[in-house]
CSV table of C-alpha atoms in Angstrom, one decimal:
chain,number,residue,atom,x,y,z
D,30,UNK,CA,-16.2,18.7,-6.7
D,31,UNK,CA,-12.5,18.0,-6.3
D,32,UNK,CA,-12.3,16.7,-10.0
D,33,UNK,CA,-14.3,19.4,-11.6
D,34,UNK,CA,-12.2,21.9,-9.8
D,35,UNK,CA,-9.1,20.3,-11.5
D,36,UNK,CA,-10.6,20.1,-14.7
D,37,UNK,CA,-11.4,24.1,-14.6
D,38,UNK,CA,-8.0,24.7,-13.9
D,39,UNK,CA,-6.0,22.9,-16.6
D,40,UNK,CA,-4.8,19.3,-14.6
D,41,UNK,CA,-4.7,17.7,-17.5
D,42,UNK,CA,-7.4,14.1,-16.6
D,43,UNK,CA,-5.8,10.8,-17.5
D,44,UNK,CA,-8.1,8.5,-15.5
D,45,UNK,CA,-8.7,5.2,-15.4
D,46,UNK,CA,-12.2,6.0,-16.2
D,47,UNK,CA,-14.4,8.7,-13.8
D,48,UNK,CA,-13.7,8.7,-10.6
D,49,UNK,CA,-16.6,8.3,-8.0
D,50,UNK,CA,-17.3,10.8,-6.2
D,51,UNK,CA,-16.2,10.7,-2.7
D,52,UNK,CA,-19.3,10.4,0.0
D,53,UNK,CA,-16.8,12.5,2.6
D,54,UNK,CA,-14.7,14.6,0.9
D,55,UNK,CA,-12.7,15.7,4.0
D,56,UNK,CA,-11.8,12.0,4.7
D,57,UNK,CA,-8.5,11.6,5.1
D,58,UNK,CA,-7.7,8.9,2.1
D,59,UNK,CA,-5.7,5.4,3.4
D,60,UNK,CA,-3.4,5.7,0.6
D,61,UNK,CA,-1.3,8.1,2.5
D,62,UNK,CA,-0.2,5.8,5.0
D,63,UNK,CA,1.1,3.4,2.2
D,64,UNK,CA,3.3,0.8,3.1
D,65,UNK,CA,5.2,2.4,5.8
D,66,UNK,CA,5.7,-1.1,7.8
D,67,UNK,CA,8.2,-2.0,5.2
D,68,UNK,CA,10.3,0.4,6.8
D,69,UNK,CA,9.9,-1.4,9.9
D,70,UNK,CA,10.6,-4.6,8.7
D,71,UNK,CA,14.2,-3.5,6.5
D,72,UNK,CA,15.9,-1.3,8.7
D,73,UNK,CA,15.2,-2.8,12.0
D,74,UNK,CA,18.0,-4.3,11.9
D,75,UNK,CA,20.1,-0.9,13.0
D,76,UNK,CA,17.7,-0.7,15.8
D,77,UNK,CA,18.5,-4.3,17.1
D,78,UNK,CA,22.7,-3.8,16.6
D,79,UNK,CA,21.8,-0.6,19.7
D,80,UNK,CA,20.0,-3.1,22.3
D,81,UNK,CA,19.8,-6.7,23.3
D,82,UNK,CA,17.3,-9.1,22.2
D,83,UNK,CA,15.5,-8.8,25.4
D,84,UNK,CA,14.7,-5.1,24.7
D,85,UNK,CA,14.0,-5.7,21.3
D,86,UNK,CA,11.8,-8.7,21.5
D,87,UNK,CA,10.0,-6.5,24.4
D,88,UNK,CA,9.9,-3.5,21.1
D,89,UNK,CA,8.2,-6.0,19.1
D,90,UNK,CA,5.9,-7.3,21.4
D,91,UNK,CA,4.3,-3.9,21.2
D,92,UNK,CA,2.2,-4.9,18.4
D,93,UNK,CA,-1.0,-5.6,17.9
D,94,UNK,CA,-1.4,-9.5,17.4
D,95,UNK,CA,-4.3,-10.7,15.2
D,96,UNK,CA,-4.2,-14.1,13.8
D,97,UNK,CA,-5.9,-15.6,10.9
D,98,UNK,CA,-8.0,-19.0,9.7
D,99,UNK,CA,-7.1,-21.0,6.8
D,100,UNK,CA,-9.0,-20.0,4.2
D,101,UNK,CA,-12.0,-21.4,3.2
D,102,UNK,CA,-12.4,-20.6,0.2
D,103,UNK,CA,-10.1,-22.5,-2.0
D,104,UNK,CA,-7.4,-25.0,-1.2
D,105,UNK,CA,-3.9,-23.9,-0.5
D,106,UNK,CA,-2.4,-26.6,-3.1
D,107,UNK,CA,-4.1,-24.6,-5.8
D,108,UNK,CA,-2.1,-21.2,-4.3
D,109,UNK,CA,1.0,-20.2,-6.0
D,110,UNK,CA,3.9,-20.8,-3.1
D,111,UNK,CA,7.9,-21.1,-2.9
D,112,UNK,CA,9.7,-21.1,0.7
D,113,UNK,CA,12.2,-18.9,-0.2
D,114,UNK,CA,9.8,-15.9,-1.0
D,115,UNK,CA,7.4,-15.0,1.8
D,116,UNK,CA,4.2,-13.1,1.0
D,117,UNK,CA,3.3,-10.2,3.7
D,118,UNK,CA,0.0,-8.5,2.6
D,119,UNK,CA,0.3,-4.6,3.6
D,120,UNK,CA,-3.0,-3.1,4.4
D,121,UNK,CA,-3.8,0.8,4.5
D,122,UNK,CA,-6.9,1.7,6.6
D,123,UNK,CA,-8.5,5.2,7.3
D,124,UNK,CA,-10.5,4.1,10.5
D,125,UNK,CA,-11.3,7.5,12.5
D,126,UNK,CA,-11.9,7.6,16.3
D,127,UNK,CA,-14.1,5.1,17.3
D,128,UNK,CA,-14.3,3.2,14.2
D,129,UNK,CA,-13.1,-0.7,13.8
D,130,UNK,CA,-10.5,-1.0,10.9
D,131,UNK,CA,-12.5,-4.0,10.1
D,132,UNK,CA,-15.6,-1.9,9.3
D,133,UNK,CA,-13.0,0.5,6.9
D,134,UNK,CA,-12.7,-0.4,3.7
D,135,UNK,CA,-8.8,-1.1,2.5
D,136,UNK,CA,-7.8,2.3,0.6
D,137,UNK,CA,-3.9,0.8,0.3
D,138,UNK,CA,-3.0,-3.0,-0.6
D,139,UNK,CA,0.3,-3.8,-1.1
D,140,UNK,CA,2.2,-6.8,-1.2
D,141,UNK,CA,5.3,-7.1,0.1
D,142,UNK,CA,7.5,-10.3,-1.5
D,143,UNK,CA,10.8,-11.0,0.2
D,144,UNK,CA,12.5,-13.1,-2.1
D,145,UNK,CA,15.7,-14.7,-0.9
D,146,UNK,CA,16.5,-17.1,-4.2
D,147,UNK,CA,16.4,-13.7,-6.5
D,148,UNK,CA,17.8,-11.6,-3.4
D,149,UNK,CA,15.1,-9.1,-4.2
D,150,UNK,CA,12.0,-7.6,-2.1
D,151,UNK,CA,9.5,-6.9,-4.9
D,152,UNK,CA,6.0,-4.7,-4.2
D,153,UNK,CA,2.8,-5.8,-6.2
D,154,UNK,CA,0.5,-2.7,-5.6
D,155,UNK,CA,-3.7,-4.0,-6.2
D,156,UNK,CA,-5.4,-1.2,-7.2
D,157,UNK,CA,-8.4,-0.5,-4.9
D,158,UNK,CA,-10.8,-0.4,-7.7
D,159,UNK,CA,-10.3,-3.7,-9.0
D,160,UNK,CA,-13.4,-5.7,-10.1
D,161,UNK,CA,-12.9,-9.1,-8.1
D,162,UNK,CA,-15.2,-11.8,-6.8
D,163,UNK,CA,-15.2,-11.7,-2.6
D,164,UNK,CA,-16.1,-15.1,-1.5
D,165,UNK,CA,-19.4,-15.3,0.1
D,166,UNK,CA,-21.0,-12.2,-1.3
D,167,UNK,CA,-20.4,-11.2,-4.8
D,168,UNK,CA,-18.8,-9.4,-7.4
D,169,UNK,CA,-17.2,-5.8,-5.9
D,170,UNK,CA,-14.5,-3.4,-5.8
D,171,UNK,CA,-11.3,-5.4,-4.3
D,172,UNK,CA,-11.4,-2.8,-1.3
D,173,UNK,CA,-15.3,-3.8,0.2
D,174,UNK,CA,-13.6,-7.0,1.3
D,175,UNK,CA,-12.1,-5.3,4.7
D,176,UNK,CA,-15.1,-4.0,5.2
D,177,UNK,CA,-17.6,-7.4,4.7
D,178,UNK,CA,-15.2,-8.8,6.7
D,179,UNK,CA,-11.9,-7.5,8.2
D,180,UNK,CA,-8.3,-8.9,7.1
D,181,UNK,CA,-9.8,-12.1,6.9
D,182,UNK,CA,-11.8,-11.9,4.2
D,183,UNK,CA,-9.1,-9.3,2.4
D,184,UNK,CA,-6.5,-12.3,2.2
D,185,UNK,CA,-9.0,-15.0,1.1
D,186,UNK,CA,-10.1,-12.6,-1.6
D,187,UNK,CA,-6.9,-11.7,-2.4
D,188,UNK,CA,-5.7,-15.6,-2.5
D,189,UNK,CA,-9.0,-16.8,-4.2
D,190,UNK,CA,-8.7,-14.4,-7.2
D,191,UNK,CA,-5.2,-14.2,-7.9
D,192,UNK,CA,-4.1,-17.9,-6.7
D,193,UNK,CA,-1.2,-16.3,-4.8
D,194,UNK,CA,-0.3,-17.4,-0.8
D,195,UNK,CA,-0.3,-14.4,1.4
D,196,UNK,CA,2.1,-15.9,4.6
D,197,UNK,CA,1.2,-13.2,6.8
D,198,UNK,CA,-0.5,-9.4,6.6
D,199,UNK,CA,0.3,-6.3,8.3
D,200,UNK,CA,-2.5,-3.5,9.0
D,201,UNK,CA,-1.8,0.7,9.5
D,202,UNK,CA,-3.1,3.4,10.0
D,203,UNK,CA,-2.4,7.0,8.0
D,204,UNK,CA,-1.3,8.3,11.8
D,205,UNK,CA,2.1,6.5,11.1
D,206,UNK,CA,3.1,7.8,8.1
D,207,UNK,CA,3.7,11.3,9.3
D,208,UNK,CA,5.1,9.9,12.6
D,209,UNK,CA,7.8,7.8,10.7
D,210,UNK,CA,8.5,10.9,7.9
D,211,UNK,CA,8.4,13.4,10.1
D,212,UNK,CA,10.8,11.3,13.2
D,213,UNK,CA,13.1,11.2,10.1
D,214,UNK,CA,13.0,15.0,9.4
D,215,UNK,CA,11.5,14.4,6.0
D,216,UNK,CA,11.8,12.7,2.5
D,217,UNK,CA,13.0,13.7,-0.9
D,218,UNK,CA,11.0,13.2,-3.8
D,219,UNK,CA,10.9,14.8,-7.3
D,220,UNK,CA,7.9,15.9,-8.2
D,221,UNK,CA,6.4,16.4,-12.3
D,222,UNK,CA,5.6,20.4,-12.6
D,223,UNK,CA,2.0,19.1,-13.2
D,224,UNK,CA,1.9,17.5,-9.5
D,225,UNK,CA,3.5,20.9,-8.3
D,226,UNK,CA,1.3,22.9,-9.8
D,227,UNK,CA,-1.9,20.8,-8.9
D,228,UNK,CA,0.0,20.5,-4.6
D,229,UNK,CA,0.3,24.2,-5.3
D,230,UNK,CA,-2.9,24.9,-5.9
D,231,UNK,CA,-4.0,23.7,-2.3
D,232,UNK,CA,-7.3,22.4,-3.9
D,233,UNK,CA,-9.8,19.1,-2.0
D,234,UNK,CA,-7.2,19.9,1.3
D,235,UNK,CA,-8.5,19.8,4.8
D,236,UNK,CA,-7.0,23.1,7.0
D,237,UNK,CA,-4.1,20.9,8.4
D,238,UNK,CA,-2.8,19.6,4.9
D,239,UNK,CA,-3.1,23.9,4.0
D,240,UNK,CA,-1.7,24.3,6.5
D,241,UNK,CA,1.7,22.6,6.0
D,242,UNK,CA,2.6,24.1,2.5
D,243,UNK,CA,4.4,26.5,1.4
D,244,UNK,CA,7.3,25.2,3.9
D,245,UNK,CA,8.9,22.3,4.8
D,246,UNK,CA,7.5,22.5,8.7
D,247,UNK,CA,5.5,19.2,8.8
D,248,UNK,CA,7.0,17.1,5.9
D,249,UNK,CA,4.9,14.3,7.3
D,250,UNK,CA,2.1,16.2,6.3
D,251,UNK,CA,3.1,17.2,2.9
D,252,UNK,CA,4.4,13.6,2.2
D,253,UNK,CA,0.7,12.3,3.1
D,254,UNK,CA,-1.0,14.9,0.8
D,255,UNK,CA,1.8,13.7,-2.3
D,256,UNK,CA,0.4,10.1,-1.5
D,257,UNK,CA,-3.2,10.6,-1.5
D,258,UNK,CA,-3.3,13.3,-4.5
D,259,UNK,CA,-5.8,10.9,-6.7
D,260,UNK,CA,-8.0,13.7,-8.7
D,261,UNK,CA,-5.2,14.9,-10.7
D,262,UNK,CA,-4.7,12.1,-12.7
D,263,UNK,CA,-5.8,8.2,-11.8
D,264,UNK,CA,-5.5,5.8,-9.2
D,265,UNK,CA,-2.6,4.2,-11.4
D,266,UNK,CA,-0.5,7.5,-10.6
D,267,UNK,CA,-1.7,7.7,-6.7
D,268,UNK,CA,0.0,4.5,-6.1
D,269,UNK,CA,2.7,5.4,-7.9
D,270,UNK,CA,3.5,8.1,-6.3
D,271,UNK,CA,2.5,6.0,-3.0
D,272,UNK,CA,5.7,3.5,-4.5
D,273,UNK,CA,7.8,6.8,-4.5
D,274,UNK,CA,7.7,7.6,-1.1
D,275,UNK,CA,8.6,4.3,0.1
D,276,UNK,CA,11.2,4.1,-1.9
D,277,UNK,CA,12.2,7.7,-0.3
D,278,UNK,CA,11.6,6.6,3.3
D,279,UNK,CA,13.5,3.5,2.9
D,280,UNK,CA,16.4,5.1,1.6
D,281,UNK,CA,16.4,8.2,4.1
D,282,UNK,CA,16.2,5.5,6.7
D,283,UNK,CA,19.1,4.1,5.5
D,284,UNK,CA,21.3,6.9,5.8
D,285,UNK,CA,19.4,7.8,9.1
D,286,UNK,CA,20.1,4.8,11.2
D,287,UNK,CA,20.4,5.9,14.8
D,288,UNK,CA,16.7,7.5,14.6
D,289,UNK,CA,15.1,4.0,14.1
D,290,UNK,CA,14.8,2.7,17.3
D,291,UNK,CA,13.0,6.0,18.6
D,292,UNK,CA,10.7,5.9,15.6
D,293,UNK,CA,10.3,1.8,16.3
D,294,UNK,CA,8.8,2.5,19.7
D,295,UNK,CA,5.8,5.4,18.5
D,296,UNK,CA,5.2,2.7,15.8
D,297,UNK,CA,4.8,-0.6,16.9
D,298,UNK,CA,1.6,-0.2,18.8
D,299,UNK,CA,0.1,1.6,15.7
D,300,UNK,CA,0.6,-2.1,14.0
D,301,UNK,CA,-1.9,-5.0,13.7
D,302,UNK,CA,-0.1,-8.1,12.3
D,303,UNK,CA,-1.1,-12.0,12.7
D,304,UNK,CA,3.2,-12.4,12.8
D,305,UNK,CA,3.7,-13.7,16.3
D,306,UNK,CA,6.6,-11.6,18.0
D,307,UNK,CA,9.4,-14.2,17.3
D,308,UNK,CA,8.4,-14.0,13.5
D,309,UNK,CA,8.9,-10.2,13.8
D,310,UNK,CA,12.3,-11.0,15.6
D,311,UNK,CA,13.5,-13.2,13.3
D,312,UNK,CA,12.5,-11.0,10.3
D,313,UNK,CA,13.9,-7.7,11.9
D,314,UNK,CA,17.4,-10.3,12.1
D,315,UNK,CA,17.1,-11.0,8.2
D,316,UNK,CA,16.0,-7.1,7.5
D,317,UNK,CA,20.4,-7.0,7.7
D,318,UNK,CA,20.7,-9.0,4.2
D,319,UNK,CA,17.3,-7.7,3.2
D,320,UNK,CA,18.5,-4.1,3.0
D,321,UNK,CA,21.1,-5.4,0.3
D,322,UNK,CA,17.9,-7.0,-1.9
D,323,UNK,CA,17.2,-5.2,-5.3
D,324,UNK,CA,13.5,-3.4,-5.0
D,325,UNK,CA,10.8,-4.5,-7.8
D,326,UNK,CA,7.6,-3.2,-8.1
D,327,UNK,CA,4.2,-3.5,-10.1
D,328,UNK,CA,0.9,-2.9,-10.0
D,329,UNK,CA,-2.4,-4.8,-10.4
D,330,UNK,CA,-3.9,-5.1,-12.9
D,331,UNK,CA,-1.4,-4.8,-15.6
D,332,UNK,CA,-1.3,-2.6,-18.9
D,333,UNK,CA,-3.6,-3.6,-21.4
D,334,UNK,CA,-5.4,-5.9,-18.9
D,335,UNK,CA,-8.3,-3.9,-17.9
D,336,UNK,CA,-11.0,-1.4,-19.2
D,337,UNK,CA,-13.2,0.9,-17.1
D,338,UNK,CA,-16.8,0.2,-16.6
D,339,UNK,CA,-19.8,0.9,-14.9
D,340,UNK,CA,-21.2,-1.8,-12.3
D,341,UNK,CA,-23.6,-1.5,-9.1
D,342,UNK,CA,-20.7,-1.3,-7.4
D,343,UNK,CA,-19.6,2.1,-9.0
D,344,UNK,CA,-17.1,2.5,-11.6
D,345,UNK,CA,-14.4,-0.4,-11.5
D,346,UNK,CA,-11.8,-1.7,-13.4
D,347,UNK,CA,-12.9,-4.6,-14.9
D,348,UNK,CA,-9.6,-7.3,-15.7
D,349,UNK,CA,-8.3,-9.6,-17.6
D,350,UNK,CA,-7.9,-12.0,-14.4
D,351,UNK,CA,-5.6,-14.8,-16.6
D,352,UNK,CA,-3.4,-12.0,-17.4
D,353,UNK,CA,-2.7,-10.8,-14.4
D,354,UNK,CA,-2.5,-13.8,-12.3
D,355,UNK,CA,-0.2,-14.9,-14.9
D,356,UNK,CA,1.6,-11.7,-14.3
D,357,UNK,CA,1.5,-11.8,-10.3
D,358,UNK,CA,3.0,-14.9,-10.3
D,359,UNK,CA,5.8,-14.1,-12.6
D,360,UNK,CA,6.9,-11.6,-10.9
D,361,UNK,CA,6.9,-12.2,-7.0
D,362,UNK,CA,8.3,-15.9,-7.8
D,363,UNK,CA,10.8,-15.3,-10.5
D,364,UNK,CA,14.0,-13.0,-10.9
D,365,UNK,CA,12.4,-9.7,-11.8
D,366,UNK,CA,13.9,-6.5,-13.8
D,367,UNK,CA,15.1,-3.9,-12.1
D,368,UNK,CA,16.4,-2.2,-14.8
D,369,UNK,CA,13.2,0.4,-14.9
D,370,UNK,CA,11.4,-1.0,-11.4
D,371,UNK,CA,8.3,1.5,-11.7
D,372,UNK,CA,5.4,-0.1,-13.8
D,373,UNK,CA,4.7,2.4,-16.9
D,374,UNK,CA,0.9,3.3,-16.9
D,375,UNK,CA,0.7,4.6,-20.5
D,376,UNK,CA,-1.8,2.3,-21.1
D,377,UNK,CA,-4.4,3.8,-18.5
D,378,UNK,CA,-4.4,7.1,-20.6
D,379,UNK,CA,-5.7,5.4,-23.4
D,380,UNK,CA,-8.7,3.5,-21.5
C-alpha cells in the first residue's frame, strides 16, 4: 500500500526489483536502529578518561552476555582471517514486547572491521534480501537465518557463504537508537529534495513517527524514520542512508564527549554481545586510536553482481557469490579507498 501510495504521488521507484509487501505494515522496521553499537565501541573511550576502571568495567558488565559455538558448518581454515582486523557482526532486530530476538528476523547486518594494519574501521552493509544458502535448511533471504535459529545460525550463514571470520557479534534493538540520538540532542544529515519531499509527505508512518515532524522535538524519532524510509527508492538507498546516520552520530559524539557516559549507562543493558566484559574493556581502551581510523564502507552485494528474481522465498536478490566474496575480502583485509567511502548504487536502477 505504502509503495502504491508513493508511486501515485511522483517518488520516483528505483528498486532493486518489487518490494514485498510487508505482512504488518505498522511494524516498526530494524533498519532504524542500525549500527548504533559502533558508537559504543569508538567513543567510549571519553567515557573511561571520566571514571576508573572499576566503574567502567561495572558500565560494561551491564550487558547482555551470549556466547557462541564454533561453527559447524565449514572449517575455520577455509575462513578469510588476519589478527590485526577483527570482525564484529552488528545485528538489528525489531523484537516487540514479549517476543525473543531470536524468533525476529535480522532487518540490519552490518559488519563492523577494525582494521589496525590499514588504521581504518571499514562497514560492509549485507543487504537483507540477499539470496544465500542457511546451513541446515535451504536456500532463503539472508535475514530468515536469525529467525531459524538466533545469532548462531546468522554468523554461520554469514561465514559459510561469504568465507569471512566474524570474531564476535553485537545485537540491538531500534529502542537505542533514539535513546543514543536523542541523549545527544540530535544529528545532522543532508537530505536529497526527493527524501524531503517523500519525509514530508508523512506517508506508511505510525502516529508517533507523525507525530515528531514538522520540528525538531524528538530527533530520535525523525532520525529512525530517515533510516527505515525503504518504499521510496530500494533497500540499496535504506542502508545508505542507515550508513549516513552513523556516520552523523559518530561525529556528533565526537564533538559531544561529556554526554557519553550518561548515554553508556541507558545503553549497555539494551546490548546482547558474546564479547566477554574484559573484551569490551579492552576495546573501549583501543576506541582512543580507533577514533583517529579512516571510515570505509560497502555494501553486499556489489554493483553489477546481482539481479532481482522471484523465488519461494519472495523476491530476492539473487548474486554473483564469487564476486562478492572476492569483494568482501578485499575490502575488510586490504587498505581500502576513502577517497569517495559511500558505495555508488547506480547499478540497482538499472536491474
Amino acid at each position: 500500500r505504502a509503495k502504491k501510495v508513493s508511486d501515485e504521488h511522483g517518488f520516483t521507484d528505483i528498486s532493486s526489483g518489487r518490494q514485498p509487501k510487508e505482512k504488518k505494515p505498522h511494524r516498526h522496521s530494524a533498519g532504524k536502529i542500525i549500527g548504533i553499537v559502533i558508537l559504543i565501541l569508538l567513543v567510549l573511550c571519553a567515557a573511561f578518561a571520566a571514571v576508573t576502571y572499576h566503574q567502567a568495567k561495572k558500565l560494561l558488565g551491564e550487558v547482555n552476555y551470549s556466547p557462541l559455538q564454533e561453527n559447524e558448518y565449514i572449517d575455520s581454515s577455509k575462513l578469510a582471517h588476519s589478527d590485526s582486523v577483527r570482525n564484529i557482526l552488528l545485528i538489528g532486530v525489531d523484537a516487540r514486547e514479549g517476543e525473543s530476538s531470536d524468533s525476529t528476523r535480522s532487518d540490519t547486518m552490518m559488519i563492523l572491521s577494525i582494521d589496525e594494519k590499514n588504521k581504518q574501521l571499514k562497514l560492509t552493509s549485507i543487504l537483507r534480501d540477499t539470496y544465500v544458502e542457511i546451513p541446515g535448511w535451504k536456500w532463503n533471504k539472508i535475514n530468515a537465518a536469525q529467525s531459524h535459529g538466533g545469532r548462531q545460525l546468522l554468523v554461520d550463514t554469514i561465514e559459510y557463504n561469504f568465507k569471512v571470520d566474524i570474531d564476535n557479534y553485537m545485537l540491538v534493538n531500534f529502542d537505542m537508537f533514539t535513546t543514543i540520538i536523542d541523549e545527544l540532542g540530535g544529528v545532522d544529515v543532508e537530505v536529497t529534495e526527493k527524501e524531503a519531499n517523500y519525509i514530508n509527505a508523512r506517508y506508511n508512518m505510525t502516529q508517533a513517527e507523525k507525530d515528531a515532524f514538522p520540528g525538531a522535538t524528538n530527533a530520535g524519532m525523525q532520525a529512525l524514520w530517515y533510516s527505515r524510509m525503504r518504499y521510496l527508492d530500494s533497500d540499496f538507498y535504506r542502508t545508505q542512508r542507515q550508513r549516513k546516520v552513523i556516520s552523523a552520530i559518530i561525529d556528533k559524539a565526537k564533538s559531544n564527549p561529556t554526554a557519553l557516559y550518561s548515554i553508556a549507562e541507558k545503553v549497555m543493558p539494551m546490548i546482547e554481545t558474546d564479547l566477554t566484559t574484559d573484551e569490551l574493556v579492552n576495546l573501549a581502551k583501543g576506541s582512543v586510536k580507533y577514533m583517529k581510523y579512516d571510515l570505509a564502507q560497502m555494501q553486499v552485494p556489489i554493483d553489477g553482481s546481482w539481479k532481482s528474481v522471484k523465488k519461494s522465498a519472495g523476491n530476492v536478490l539473487s548474486i554473483d557469490m564469487d564476486k562478492n566474496v572476492s569483494a568482501m575480502r578485499t575490502f575488510i583485509y586490504e587498505k581500502a579507498d576513502t577517497s569517495n567511502n559511500e558505495t555508488t548504487t547506480e547499478n540497482s536502477k538499472k536491474k
